[in-house]
Short mmCIF file of C-alpha atoms in Angstrom, two decimals:
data_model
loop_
_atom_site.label_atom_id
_atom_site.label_comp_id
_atom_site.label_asym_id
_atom_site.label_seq_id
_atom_site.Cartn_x
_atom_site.Cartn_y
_atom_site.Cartn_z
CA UNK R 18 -62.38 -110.94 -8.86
CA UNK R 19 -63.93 -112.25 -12.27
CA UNK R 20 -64.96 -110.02 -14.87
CA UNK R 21 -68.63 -109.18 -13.89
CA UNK R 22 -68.22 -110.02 -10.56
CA UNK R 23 -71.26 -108.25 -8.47
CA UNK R 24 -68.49 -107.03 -5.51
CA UNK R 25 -69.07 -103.28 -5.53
CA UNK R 26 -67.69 -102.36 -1.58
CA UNK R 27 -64.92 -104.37 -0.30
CA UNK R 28 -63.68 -102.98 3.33
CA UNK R 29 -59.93 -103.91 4.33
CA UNK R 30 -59.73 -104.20 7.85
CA UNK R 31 -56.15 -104.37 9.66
CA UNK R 32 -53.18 -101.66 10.26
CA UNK R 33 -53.21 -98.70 7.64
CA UNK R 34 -50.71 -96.31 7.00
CA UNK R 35 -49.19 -93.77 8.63
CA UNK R 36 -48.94 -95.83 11.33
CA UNK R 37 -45.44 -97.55 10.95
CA UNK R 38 -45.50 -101.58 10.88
CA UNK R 39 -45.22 -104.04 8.18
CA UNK R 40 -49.29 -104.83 8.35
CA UNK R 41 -49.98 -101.44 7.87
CA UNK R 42 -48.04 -101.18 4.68
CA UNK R 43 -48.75 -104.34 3.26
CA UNK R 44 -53.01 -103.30 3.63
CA UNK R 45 -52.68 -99.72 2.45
CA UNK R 46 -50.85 -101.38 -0.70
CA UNK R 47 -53.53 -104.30 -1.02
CA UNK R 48 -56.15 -101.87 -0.73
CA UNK R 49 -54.49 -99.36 -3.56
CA UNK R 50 -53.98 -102.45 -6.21
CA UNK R 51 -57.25 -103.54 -5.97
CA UNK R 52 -58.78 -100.34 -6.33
CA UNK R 53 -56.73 -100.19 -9.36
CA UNK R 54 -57.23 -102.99 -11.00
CA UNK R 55 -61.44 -102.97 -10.06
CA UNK R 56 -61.97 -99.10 -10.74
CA UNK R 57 -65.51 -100.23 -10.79
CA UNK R 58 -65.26 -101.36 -6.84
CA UNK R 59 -65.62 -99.25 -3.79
CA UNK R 60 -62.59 -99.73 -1.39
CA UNK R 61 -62.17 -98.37 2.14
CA UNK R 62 -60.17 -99.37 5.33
CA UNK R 63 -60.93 -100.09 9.22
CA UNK R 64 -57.51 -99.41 10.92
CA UNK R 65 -56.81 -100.52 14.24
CA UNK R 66 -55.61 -97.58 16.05
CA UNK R 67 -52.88 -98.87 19.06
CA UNK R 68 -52.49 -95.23 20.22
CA UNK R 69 -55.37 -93.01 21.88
CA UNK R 70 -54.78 -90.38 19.16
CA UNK R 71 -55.27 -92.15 16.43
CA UNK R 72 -53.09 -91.30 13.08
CA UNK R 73 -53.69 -89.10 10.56
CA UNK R 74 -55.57 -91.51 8.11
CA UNK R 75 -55.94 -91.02 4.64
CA UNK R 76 -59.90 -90.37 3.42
CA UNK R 77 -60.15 -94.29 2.59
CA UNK R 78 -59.90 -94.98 6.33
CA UNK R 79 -63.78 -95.04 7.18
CA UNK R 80 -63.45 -96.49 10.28
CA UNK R 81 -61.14 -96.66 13.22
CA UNK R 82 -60.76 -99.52 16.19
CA UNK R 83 -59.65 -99.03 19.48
CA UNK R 84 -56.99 -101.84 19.61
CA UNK R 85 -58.14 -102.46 23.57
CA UNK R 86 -62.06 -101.56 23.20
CA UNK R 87 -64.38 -104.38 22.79
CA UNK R 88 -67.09 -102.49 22.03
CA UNK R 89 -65.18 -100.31 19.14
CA UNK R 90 -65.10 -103.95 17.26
CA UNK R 91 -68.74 -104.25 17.51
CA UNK R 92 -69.39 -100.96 15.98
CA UNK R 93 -67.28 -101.53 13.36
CA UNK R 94 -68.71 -104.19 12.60
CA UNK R 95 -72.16 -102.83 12.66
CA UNK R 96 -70.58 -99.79 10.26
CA UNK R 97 -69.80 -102.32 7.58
CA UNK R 98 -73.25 -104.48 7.91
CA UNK R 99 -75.26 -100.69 7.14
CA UNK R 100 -72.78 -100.00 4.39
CA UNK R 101 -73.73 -102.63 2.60
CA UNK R 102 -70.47 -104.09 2.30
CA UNK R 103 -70.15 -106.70 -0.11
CA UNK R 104 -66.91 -109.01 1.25
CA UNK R 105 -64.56 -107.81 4.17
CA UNK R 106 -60.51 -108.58 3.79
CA UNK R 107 -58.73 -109.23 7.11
CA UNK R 108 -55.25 -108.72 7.65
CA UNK R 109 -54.84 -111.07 11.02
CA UNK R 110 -51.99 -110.91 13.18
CA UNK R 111 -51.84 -111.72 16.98
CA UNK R 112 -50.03 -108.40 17.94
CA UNK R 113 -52.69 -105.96 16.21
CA UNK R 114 -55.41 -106.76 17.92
CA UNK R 115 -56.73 -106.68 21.63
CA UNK R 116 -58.11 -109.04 23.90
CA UNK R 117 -56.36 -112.13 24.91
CA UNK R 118 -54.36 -113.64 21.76
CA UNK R 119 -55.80 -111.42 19.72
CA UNK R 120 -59.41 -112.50 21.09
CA UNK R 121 -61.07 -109.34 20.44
CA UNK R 122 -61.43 -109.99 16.60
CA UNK R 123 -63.69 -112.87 16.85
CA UNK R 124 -66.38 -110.63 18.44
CA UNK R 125 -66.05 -108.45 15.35
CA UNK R 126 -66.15 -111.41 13.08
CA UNK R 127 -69.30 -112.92 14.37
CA UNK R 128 -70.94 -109.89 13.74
CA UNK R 129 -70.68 -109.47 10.26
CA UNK R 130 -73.10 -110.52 7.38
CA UNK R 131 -70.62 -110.77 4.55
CA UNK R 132 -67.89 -113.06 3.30
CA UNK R 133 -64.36 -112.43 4.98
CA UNK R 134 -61.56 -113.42 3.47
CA UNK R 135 -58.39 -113.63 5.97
CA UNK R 136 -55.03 -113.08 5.38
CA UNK R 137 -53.15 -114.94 7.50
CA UNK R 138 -49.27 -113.22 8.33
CA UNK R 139 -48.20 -115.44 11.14
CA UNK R 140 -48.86 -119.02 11.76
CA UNK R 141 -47.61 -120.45 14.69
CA UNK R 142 -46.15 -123.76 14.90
CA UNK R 143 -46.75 -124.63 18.66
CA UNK R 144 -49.73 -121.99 19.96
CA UNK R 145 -50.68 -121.68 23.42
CA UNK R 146 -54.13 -123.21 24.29
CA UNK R 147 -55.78 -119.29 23.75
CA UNK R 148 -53.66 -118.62 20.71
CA UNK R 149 -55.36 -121.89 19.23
CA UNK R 150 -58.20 -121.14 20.06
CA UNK R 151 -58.41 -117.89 18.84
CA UNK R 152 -57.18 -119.17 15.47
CA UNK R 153 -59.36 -122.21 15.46
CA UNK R 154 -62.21 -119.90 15.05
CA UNK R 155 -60.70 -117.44 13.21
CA UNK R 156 -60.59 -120.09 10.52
CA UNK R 157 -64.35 -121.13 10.94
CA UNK R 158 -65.31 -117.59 10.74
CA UNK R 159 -63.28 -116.85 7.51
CA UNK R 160 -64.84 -117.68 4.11
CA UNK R 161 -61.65 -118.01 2.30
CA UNK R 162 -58.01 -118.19 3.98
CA UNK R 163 -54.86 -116.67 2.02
CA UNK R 164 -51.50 -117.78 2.76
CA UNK R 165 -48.47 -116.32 1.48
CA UNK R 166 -46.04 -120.08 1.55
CA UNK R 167 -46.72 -123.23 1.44
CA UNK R 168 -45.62 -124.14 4.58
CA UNK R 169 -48.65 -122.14 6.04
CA UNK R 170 -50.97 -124.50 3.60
CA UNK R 171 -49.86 -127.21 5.57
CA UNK R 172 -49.61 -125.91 8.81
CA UNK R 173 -53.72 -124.56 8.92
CA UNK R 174 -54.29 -128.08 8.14
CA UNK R 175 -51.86 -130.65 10.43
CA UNK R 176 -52.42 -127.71 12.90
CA UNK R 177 -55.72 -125.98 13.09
CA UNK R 178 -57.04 -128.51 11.05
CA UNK R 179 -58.57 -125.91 8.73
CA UNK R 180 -60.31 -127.42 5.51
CA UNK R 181 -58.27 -127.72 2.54
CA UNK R 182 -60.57 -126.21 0.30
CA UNK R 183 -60.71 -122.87 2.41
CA UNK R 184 -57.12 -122.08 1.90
CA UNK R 185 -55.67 -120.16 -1.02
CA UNK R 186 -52.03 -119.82 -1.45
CA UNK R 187 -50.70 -116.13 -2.79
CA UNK R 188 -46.98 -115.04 -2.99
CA UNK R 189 -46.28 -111.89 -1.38
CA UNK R 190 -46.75 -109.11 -3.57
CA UNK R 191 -43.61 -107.09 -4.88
CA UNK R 192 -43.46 -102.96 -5.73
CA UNK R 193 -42.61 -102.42 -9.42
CA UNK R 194 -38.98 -102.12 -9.37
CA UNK R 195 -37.28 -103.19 -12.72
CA UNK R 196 -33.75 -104.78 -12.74
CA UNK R 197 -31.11 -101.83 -12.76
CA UNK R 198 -27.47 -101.29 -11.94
CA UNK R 199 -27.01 -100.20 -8.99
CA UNK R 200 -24.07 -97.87 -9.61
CA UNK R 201 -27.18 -95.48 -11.27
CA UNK R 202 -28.88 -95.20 -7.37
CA UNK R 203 -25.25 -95.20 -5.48
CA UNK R 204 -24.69 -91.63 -5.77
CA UNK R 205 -27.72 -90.74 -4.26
CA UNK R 206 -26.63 -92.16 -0.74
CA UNK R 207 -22.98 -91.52 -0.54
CA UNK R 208 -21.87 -94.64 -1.61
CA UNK R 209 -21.05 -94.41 -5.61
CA UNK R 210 -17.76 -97.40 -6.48
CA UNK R 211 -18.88 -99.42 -3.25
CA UNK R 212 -20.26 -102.52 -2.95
CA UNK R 213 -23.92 -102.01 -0.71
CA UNK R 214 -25.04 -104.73 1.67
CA UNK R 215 -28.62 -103.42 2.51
CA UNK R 216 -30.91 -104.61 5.34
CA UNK R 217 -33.88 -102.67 5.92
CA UNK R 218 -37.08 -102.74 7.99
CA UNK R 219 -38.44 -101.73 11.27
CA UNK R 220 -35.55 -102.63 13.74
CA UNK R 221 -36.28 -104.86 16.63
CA UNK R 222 -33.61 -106.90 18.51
CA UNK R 223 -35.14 -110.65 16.47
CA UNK R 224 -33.76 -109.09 13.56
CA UNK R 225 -30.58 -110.50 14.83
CA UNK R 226 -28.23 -106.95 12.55
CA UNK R 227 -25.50 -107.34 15.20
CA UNK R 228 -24.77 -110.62 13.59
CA UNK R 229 -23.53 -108.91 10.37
CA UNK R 230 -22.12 -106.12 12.50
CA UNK R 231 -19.82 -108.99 13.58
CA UNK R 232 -19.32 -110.53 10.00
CA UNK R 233 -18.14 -106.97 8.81
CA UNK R 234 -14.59 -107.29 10.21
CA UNK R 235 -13.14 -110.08 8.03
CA UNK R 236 -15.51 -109.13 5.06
CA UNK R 237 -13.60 -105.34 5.28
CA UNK R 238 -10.26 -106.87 5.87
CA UNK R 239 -10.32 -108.39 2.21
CA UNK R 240 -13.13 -105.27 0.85
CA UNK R 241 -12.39 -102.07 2.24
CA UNK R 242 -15.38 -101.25 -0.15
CA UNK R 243 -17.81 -103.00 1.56
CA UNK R 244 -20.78 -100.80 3.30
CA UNK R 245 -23.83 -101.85 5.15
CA UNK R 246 -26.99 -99.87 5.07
CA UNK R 247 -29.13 -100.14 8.21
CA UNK R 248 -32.28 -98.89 7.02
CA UNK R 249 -34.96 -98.40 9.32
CA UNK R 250 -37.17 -96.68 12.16
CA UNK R 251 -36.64 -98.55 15.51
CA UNK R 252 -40.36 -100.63 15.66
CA UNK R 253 -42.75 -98.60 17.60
CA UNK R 254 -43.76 -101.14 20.04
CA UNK R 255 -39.92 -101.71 20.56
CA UNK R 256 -39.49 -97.78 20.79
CA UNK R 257 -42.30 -97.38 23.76
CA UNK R 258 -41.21 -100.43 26.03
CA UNK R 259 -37.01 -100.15 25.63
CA UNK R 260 -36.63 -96.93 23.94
CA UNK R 261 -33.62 -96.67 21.51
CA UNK R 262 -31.90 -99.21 23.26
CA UNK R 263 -31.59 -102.01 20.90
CA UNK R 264 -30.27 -99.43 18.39
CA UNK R 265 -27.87 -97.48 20.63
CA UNK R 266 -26.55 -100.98 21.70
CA UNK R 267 -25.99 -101.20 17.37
CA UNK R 268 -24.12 -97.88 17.25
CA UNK R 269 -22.01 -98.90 19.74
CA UNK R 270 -21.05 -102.27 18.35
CA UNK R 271 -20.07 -100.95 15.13
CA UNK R 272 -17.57 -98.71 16.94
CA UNK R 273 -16.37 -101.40 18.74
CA UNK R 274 -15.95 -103.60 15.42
CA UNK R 275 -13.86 -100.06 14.39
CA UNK R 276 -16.96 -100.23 10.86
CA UNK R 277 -17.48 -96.33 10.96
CA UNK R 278 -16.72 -95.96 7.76
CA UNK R 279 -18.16 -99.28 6.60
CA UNK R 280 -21.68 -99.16 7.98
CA UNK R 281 -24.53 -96.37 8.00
CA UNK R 282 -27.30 -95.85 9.89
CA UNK R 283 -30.83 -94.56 8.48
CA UNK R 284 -33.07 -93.81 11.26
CA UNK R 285 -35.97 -93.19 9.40
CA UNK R 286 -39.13 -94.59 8.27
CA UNK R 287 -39.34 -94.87 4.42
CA UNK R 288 -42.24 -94.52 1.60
CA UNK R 289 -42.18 -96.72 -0.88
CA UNK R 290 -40.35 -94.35 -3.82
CA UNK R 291 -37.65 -94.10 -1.47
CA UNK R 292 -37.52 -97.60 -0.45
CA UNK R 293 -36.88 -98.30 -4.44
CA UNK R 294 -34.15 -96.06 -4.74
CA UNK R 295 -32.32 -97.46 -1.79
CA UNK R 296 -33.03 -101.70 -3.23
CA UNK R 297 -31.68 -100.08 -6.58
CA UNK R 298 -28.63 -99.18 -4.60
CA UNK R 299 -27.77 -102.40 -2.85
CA UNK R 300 -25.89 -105.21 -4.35
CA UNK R 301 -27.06 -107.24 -1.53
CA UNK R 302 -29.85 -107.73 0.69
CA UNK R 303 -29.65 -109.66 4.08
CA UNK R 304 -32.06 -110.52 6.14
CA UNK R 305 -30.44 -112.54 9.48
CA UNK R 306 -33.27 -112.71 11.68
CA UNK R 307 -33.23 -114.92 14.23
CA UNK R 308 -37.10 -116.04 14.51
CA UNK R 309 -37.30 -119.00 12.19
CA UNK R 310 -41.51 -119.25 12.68
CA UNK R 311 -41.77 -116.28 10.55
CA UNK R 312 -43.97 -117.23 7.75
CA UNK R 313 -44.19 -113.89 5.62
CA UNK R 314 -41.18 -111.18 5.14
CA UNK R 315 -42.61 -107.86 2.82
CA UNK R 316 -38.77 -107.01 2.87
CA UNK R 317 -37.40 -110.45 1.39
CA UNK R 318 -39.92 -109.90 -1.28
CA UNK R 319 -39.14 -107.09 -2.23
CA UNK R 320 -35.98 -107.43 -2.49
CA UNK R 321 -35.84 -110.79 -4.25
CA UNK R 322 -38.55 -109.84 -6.92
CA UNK R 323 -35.90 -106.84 -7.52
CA UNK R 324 -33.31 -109.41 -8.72
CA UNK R 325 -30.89 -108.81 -5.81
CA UNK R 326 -28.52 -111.37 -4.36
CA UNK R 327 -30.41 -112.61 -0.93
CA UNK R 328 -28.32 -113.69 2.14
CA UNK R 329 -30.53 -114.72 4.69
CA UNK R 330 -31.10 -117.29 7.99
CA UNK R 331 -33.44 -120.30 7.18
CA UNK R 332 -36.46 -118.89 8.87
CA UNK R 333 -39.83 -120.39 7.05
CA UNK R 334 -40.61 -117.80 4.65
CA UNK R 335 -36.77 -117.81 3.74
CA UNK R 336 -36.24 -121.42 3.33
CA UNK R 337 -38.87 -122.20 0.97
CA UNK R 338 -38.22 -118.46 -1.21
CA UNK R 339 -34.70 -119.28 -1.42
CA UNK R 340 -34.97 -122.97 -2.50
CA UNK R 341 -33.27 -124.41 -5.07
CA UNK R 342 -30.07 -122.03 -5.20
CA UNK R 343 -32.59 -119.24 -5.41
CA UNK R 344 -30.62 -117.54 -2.66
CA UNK R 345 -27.65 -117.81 0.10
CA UNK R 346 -29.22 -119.41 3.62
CA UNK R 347 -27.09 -119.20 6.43
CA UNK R 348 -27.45 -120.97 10.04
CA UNK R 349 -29.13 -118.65 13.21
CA UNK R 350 -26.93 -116.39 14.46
CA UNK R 351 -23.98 -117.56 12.63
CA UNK R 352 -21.50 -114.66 11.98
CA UNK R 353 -19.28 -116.45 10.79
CA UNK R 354 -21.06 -117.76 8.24
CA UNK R 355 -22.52 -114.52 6.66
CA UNK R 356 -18.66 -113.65 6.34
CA UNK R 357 -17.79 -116.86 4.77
CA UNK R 358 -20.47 -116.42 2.23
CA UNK R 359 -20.64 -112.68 1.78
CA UNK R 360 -17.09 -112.98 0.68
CA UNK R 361 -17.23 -116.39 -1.77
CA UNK R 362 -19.62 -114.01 -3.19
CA UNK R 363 -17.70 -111.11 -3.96
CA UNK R 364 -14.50 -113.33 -4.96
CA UNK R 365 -16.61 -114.74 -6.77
CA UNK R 366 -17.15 -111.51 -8.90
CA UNK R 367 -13.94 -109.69 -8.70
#
């Protein structure tokens, strides 16, 4: 916002934490940088509530949707037309709300009488006819349109033929985490005079871990030294329709590959002060998920802003980061290839 600006109550509307998914972090830490940097501006949160309970919300929640109730949507929206809320921030993502694709939204949307700017975390190449739809008018609806790569730029247009002059390309934003050596965050975890290979997010079977699981062998064979940090809380939407399975069938894989004492296992969901001290640990990340239409990944941000040495598939968000030597990309589910360059790499260095 300019200096002067006459926004006094912006509302962030999306996934908020507790609740455990990559929207809901990446809104709770929009909505705490802009209150910081615009002390002078009111912020508060809608959260979209996919359990009947509800979470226990911090006080900046003001509002909370029923992910399945139409009529929750419309309220909402008729909560931030009273409050006299200046310009509403959208967080939009198919999964989060209800309604076919997502539909449920738009009837918030239409409802409002402020600007909305939308923040668009996936884009999808080839949409079903309701999936356009939905994100045809999600575009006319939207006052301003954020994208975090370029690729999405181009896509809105060729795609959903959204106006040029609507869209606004913004990296991802990174957590403060200065450049350190990892040996000073080793000890912490067990690990001190090892070399860390780090993955970490909410674990779902697209994010394709038993291929490194199956790189470990020959990496080990040359670097006993080598250990892999799973970090991560199995997704909740994963967790209610398949249970621990996806993880379990993880476990067991690394026992087969004989890796017990060359892999561990955090089954946890992290904040973000812990989440630093495990990046400052790793001497590299990898991310080999197997999706390439994902357009935004918080974790590859992170963990690239931090200075760390990136091995990752070619998925969107990936391929244009990583650019230009930036990084290592490797093929889809290509063990053999994370091997091959997780070991140039540490040859490389020895």
């Amino acid at each position: 916002m300019k200096e002067g600006s006459k926004v006094r109550k912006i509302a962030f509307v999306g996934d908020h934490l507790p609740r455990k998914c990559g929207i809901a972090t990446f809104t709770s830490d929009l909505l705490a940088a802009v209150a910081a940097a615009h002390p002078q501006s009111q912020c508060l949160s809608v959260s979209v509530n996919d359990i009947q309970d509800g979470y226990e919300y911090p006080e900046v929640v003001r509002f909370e949707i029923e992910e399945q109730d139409l009529s929750s949507y419309l309220r909402a929206a008729d909560f931030l037309n009273i409050s006299n809320v200046d310009i509403v921030c959208l967080q939009h993502e198919f999964g989060i709300f209800g309604g076919t694709a997502g539909g449920h939204i738009l009837a918030f949307l239409r409802e409002l009488r402020m600007p909305v700017v939308t923040t668009l975390h996936t884009i999808l190449r080839e949409p079903k006819a309701d999936q356009r739809r939905v994100m045809q008018e999600l575009v006319a609806l939207s006052t301003r349109l954020v994208v975090m790569a370029e690729r999405g730029r181009q896509m809105l247009q060729e795609i959903y033929q959204a106006p040029p002059t609507k869209i606004d390309f913004i990296p991802h934003g990174i957590p403060d985490v200065g450049f350190v050596d990892p040996t000073d965050f080793k000890d912490q975890f067990g690990v001190e005079g090892r070399v860390v290979l780090l993955t970490f997010g909410l674990l779902s079977p697209n994010k394709g871990i038993e291929y490194v699981l199956n790189a470990l062998p020959p990496i080990v064979a040359e670097f006993p030294d080598v250990v892999y940090i799973v970090l991560g809380a199995t997704h909740p939407n994963e967790l209610r329709e398949h249970g621990e399975a996806y993880r379990l069938s993880l476990e067991i894989l690394a026992k087969k590959n004989k890796l017990e004492k060359n892999v561990i296992f955090y089954n946890r969901f992290v904040e973000l002060e812990n989440l630093k001290e495990f990046i400052g640990a790793a001497d590299f990340y990898i991310t080999p998920y197997l999706n390439e239409a994902q357009i935004t990944s918080g974790t590859l941000a992170y963990t690239f802003g931090a200075g760390k040495v990136v091995i990752s598939t070619p998925y969107w968000h990936a391929a244009e980061l990583l650019a230009e030597d930036h990084g290592v990309l490797v093929p889809f589910g290509d063990a053999p290839a994370i091997a091959r360059e997780v070991i140039g790499l540490l040859r490389d260095d020895t």
